mmCIF file of C-alpha atoms in Angstrom:
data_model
loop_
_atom_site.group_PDB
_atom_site.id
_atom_site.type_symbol
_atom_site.label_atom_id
_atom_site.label_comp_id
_atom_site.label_asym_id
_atom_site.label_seq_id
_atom_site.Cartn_x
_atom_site.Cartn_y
_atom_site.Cartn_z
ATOM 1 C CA UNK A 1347 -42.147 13.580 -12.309
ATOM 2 C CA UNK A 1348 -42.814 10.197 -13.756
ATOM 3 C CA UNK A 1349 -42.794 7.332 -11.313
ATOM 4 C CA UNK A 1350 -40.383 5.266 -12.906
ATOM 5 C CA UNK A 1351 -37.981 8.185 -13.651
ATOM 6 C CA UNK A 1352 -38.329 8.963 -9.850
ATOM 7 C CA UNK A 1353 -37.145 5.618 -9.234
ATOM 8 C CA UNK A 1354 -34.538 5.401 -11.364
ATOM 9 C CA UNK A 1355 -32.933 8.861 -9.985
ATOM 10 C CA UNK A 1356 -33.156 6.619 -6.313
ATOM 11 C CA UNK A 1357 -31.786 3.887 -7.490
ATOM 12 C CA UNK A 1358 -28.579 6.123 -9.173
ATOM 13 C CA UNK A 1359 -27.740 7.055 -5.965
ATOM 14 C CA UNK A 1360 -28.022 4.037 -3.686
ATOM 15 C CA UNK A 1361 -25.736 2.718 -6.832
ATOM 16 C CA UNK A 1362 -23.413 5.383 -6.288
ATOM 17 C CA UNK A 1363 -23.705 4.513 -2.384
ATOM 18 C CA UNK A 1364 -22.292 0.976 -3.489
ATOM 19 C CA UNK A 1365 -19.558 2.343 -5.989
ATOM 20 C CA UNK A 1366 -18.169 4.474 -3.023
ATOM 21 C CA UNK A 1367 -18.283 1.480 -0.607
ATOM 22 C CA UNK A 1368 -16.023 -0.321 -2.837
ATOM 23 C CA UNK A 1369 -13.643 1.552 -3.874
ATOM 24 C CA UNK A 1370 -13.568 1.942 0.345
ATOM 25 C CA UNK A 1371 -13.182 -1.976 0.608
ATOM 26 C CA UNK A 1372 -10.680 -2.016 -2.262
ATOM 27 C CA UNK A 1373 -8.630 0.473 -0.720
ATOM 28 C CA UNK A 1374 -8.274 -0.760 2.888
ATOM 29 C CA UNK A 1375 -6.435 -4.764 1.774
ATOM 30 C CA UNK A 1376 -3.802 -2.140 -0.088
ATOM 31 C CA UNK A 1377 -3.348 0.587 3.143
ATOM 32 C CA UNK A 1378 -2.875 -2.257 5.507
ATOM 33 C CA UNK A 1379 -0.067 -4.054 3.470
ATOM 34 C CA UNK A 1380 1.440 -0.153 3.220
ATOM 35 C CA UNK A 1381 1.602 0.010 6.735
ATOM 36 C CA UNK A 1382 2.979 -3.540 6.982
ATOM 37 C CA UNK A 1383 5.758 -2.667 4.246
ATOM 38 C CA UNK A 1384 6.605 0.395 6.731
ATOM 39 C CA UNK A 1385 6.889 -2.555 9.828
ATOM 40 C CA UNK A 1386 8.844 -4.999 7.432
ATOM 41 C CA UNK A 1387 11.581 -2.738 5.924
ATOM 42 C CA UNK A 1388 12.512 -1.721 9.989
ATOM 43 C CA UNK A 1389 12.309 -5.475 10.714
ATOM 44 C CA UNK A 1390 14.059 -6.256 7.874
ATOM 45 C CA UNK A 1391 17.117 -3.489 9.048
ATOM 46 C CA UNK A 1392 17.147 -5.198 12.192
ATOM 47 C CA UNK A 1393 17.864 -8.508 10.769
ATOM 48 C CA UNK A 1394 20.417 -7.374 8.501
ATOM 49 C CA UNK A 1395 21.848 -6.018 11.841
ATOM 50 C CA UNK A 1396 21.784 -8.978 13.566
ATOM 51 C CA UNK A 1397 23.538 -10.946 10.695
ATOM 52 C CA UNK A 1398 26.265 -8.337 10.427
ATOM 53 C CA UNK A 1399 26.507 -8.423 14.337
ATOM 54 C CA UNK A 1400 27.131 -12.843 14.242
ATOM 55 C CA UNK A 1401 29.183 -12.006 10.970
ATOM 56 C CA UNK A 1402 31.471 -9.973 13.430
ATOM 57 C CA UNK A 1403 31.238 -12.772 16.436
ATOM 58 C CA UNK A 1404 31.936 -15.400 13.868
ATOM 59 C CA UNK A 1405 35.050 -14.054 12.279
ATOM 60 C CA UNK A 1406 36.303 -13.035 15.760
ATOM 61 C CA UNK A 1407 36.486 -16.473 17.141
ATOM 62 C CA UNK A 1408 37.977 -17.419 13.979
ATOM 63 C CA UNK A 1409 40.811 -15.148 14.129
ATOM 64 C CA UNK A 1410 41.013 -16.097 18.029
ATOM 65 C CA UNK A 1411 41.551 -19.483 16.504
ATOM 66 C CA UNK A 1412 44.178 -18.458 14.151
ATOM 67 C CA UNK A 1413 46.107 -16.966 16.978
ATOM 68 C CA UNK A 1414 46.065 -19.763 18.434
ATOM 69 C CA UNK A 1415 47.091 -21.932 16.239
ATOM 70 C CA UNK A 1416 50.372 -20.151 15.313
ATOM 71 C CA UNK A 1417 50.814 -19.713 18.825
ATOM 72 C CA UNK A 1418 51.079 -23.442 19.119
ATOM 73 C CA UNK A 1419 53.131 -23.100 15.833
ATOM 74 C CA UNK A 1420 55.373 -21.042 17.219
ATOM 75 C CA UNK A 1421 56.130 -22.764 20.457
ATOM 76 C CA UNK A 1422 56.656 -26.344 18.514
ATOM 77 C CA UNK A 1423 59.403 -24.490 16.066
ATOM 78 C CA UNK A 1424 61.240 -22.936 19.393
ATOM 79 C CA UNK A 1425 61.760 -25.996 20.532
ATOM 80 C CA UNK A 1426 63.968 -26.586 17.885
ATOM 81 C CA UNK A 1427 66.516 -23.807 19.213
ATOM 82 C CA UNK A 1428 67.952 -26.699 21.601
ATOM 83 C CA UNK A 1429 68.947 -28.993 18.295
ATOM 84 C CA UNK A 1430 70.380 -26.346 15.963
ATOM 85 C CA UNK A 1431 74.120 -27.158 15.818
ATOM 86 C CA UNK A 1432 75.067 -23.947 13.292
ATOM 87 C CA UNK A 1433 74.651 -20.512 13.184
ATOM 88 C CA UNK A 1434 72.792 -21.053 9.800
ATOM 89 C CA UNK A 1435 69.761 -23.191 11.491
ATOM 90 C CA UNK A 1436 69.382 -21.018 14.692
ATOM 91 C CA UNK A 1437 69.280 -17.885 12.291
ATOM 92 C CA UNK A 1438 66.256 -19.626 10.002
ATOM 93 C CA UNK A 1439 64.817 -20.948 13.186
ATOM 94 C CA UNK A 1440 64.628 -17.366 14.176
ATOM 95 C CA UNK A 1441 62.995 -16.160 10.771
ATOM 96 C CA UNK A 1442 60.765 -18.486 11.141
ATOM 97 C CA UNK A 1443 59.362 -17.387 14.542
ATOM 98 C CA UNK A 1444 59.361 -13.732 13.108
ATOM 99 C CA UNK A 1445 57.144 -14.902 10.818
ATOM 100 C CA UNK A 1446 54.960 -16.589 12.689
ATOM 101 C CA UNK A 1447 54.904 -13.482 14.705
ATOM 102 C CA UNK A 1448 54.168 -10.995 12.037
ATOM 103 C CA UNK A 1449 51.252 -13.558 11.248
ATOM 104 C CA UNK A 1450 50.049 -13.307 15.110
ATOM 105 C CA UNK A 1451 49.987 -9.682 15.047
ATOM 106 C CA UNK A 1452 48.259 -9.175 11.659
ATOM 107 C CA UNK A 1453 45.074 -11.674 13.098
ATOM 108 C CA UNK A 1454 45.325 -9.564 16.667
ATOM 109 C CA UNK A 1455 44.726 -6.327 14.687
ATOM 110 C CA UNK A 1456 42.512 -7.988 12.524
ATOM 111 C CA UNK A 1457 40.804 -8.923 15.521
ATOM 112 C CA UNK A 1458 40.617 -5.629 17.530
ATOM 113 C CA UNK A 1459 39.839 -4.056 14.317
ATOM 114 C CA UNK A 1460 36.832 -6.439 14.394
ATOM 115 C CA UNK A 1461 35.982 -5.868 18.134
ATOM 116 C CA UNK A 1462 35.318 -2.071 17.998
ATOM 117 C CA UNK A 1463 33.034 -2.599 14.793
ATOM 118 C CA UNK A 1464 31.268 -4.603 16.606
ATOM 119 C CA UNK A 1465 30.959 -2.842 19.982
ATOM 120 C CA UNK A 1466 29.571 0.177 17.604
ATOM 121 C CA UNK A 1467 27.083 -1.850 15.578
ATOM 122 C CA UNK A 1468 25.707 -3.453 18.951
ATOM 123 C CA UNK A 1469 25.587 -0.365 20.260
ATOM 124 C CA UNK A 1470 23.444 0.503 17.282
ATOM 125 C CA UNK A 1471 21.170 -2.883 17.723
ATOM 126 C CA UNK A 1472 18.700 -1.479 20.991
ATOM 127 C CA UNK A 1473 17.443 2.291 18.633
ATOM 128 C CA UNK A 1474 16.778 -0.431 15.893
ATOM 129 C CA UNK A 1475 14.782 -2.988 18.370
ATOM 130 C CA UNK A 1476 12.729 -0.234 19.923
ATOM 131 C CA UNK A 1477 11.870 1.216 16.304
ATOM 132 C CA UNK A 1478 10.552 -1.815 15.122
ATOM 133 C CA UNK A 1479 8.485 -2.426 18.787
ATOM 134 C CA UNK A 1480 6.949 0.803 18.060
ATOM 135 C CA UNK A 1481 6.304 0.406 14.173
ATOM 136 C CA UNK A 1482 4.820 -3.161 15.190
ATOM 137 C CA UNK A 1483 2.663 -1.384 18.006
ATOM 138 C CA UNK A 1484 1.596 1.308 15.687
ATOM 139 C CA UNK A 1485 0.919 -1.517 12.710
ATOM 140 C CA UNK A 1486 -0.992 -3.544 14.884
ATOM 141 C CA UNK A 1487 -3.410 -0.404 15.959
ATOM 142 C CA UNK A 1488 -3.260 0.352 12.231
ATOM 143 C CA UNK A 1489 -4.751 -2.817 11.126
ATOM 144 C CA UNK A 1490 -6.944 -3.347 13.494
ATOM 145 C CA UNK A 1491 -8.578 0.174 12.654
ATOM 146 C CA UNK A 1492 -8.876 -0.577 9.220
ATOM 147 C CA UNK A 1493 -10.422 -4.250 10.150
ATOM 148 C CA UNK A 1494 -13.044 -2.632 12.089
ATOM 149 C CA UNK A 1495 -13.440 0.153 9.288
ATOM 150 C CA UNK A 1496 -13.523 -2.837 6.373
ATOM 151 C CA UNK A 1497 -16.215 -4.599 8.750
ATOM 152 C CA UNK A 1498 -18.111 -1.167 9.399
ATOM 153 C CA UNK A 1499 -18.538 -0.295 5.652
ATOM 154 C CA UNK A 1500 -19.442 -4.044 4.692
ATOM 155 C CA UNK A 1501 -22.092 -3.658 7.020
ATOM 156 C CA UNK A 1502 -23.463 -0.531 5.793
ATOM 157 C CA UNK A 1503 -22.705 -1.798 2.307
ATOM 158 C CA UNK A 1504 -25.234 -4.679 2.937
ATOM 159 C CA UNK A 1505 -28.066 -2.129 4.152
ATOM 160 C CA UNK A 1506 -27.661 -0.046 1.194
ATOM 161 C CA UNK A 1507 -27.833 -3.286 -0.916
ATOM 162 C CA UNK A 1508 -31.128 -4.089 1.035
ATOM 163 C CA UNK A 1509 -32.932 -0.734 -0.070
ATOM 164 C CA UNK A 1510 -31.684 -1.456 -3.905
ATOM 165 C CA UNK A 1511 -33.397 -4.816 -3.881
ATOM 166 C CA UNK A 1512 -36.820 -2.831 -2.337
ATOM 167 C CA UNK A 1513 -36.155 -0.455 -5.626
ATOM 168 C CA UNK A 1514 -35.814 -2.899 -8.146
ATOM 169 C CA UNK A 1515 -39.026 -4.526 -7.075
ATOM 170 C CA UNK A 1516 -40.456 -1.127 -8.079
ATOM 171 C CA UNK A 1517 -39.057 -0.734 -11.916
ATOM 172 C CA UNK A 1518 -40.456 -2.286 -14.899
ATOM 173 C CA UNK A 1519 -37.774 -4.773 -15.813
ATOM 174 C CA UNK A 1520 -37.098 -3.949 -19.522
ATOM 175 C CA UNK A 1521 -36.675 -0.035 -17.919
ATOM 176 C CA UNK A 1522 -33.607 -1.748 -15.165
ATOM 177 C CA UNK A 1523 -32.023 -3.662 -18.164
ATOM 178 C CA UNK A 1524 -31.706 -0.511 -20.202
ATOM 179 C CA UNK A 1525 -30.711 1.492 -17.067
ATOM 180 C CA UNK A 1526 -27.848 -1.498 -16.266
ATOM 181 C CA UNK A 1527 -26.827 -0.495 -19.890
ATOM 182 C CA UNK A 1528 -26.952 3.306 -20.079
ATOM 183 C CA UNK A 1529 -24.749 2.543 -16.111
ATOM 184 C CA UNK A 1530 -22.117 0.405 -17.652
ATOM 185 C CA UNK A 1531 -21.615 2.699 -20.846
ATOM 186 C CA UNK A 1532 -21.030 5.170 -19.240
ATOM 187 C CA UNK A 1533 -18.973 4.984 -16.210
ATOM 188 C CA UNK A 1534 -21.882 4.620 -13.066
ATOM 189 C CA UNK A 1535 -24.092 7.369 -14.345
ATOM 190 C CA UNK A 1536 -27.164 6.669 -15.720
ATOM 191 C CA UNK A 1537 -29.820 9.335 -14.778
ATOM 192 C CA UNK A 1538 -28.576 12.989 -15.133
ATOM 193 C CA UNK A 1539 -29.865 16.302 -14.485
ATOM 194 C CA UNK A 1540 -30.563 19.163 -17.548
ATOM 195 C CA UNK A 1541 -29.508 22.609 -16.867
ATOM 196 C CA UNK A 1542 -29.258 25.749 -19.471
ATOM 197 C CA UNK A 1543 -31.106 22.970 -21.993
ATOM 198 C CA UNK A 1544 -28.327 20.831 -21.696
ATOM 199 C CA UNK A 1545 -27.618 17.058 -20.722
ATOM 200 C CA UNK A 1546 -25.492 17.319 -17.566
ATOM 201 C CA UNK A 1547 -23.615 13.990 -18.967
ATOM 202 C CA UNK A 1548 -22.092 14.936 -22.271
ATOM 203 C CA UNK A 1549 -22.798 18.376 -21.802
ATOM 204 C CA UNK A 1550 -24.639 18.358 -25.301
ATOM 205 C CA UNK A 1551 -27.263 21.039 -26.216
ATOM 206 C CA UNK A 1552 -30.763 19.565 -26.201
ATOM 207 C CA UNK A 1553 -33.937 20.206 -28.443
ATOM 208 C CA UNK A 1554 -36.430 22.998 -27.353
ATOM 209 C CA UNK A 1555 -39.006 20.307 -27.619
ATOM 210 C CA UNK A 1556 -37.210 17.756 -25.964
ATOM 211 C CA UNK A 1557 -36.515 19.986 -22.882
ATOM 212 C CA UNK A 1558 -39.898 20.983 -22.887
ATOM 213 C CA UNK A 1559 -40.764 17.158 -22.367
ATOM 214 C CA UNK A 1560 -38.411 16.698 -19.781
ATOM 215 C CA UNK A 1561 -39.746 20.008 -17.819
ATOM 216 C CA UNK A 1562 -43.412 18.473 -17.849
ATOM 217 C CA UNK A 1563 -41.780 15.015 -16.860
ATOM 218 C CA UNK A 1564 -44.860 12.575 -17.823
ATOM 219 C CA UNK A 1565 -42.321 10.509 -20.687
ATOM 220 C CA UNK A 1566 -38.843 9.762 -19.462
ATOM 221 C CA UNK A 1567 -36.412 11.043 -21.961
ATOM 222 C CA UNK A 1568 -33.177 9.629 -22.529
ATOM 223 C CA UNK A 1569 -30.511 12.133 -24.249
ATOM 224 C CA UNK A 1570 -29.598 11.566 -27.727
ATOM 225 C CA UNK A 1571 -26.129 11.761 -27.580
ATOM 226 C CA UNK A 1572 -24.908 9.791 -24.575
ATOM 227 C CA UNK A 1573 -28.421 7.896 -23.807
ATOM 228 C CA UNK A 1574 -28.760 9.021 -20.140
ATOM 229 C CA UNK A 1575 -31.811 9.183 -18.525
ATOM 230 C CA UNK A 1576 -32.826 12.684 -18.637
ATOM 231 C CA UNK A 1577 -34.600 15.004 -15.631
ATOM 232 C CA UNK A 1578 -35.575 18.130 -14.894
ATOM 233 C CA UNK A 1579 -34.138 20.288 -11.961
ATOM 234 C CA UNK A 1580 -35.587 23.859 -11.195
ATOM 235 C CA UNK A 1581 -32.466 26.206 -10.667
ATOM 236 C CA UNK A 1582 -32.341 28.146 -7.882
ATOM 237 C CA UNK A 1583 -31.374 32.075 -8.042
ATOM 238 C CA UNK A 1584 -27.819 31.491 -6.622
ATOM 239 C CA UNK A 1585 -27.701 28.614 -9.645
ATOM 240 C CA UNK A 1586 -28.779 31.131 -12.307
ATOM 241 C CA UNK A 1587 -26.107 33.922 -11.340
ATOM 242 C CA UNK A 1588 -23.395 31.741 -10.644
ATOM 243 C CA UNK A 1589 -21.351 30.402 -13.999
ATOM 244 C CA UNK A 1590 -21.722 26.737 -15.541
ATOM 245 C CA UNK A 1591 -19.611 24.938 -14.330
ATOM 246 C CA UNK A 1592 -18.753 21.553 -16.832
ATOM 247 C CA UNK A 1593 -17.197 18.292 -16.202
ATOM 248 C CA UNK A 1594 -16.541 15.723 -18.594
ATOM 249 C CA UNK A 1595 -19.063 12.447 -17.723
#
């Protein structure tokens, strides 16, 4: 096989090395704010909670104020009783209090009403606290994983990124711009195989004397169609029986 063709096939793959170590790195900023979003919607119940829970508190004192209040209310208008000099005022006096009464009551219900929503959402509080210790927990492992994993594949990323620079020393430089070409136009692949005489790219149907070419390997041939660096890969008897199997490229 031609040297530079041989070079080019090596330098496919450590490419394709790179392509997968990105997408990895790409991936990993997106699965950690995932798991975050998981932490942050249980953190974000448990605030809700606690504002509902001082909502409660709040309006309970306020109503224990109210009652208050008319109590006082109340007491100043009964001392009125000892002034009333007719029937009439001592019967309004009397309204009055009733009044103030059915006012007293309403903010006590109001009140207990509040109380026993509040004893049940409190209750609810501690299930939502230990959820979010253990989502936190479990985020924190999470991330850290994926640090170490994102620091792991950089590393190997850089090695990989060594052995391509080695390559490139090795291939004429008018041969890499035209293989940085073919790579770009189609999608990472530059260098494919030929099997039943046909470009393993576009899947087009070669020339007899073009395959023929690419069999003795001396030339590097680039297919016609799609303008990928053609080479030539002896099938083995498993390949020959089996059917082609074709994916778009």
């Amino acid at each position: 096989m031609n040297n530079q063709l041989q070079k080019l096939i090596e330098l496919q793959a450590i490419d394709r090395e790179i392509l997968e170590f990105d997408r990895i790195l790409a991936s990993v900023p997106g699965q950690i704010k995932s798991g975050q979003a998981d932490m942050d919607a249980i953190a974000k119940e448990l605030e809700q909670a606690k504002e509902v829970i001082a909502g409660m508190k709040k309006s309970s004192k306020q109503l224990e104020a109210d009652v208050q209040l008319e109590n006082d209310h109340m007491a100043k208008i009964k001392t009125k009783l000892t002034a009333v000099k007719t029937n009439k005022e001592y019967t309004a006096i009397l309204t009055e209090v009733e009044s103030v009464k059915e006012k007293v009551t309403a903010f006590e219900d109001k009140e207990l009403e509040i109380m026993e929503s509040l004893e049940e959402k409190a209750g609810e509080l501690p299930a939502i606290e230990s959820r979010f210790k253990e989502e936190e927990i479990n985020f924190k492992e999470y991330k850290a994983k994926k640090e170490v994993e994102y620091e792991r594949v950089q590393g190997e990323r850089e090695v990989v990124k060594g052995r391509r620079l080695d390559i490139l020393d090795s291939i004429e430089p008018k041969r890499l711009e035209l293989y940085n070409k073919v790579l770009k136009r189609n999608d990472g692949v530059a260098v494919v195989a030929v099997r039943d005489s046909m470009c393993q790219g576009c899947f087009h149907r070669l020339r007899p004397q073009m395959v023929i070419d690419i069999k003795v390997g001396e030339e590097i041939v680039e297919c016609a169609h799609c303008y990928r660096f053609l080479y030539w890969v002896e099938e083995t008897e498993d390949q020959t029986s089996a059917p082609n199997q074709r994916t778009a490229g």
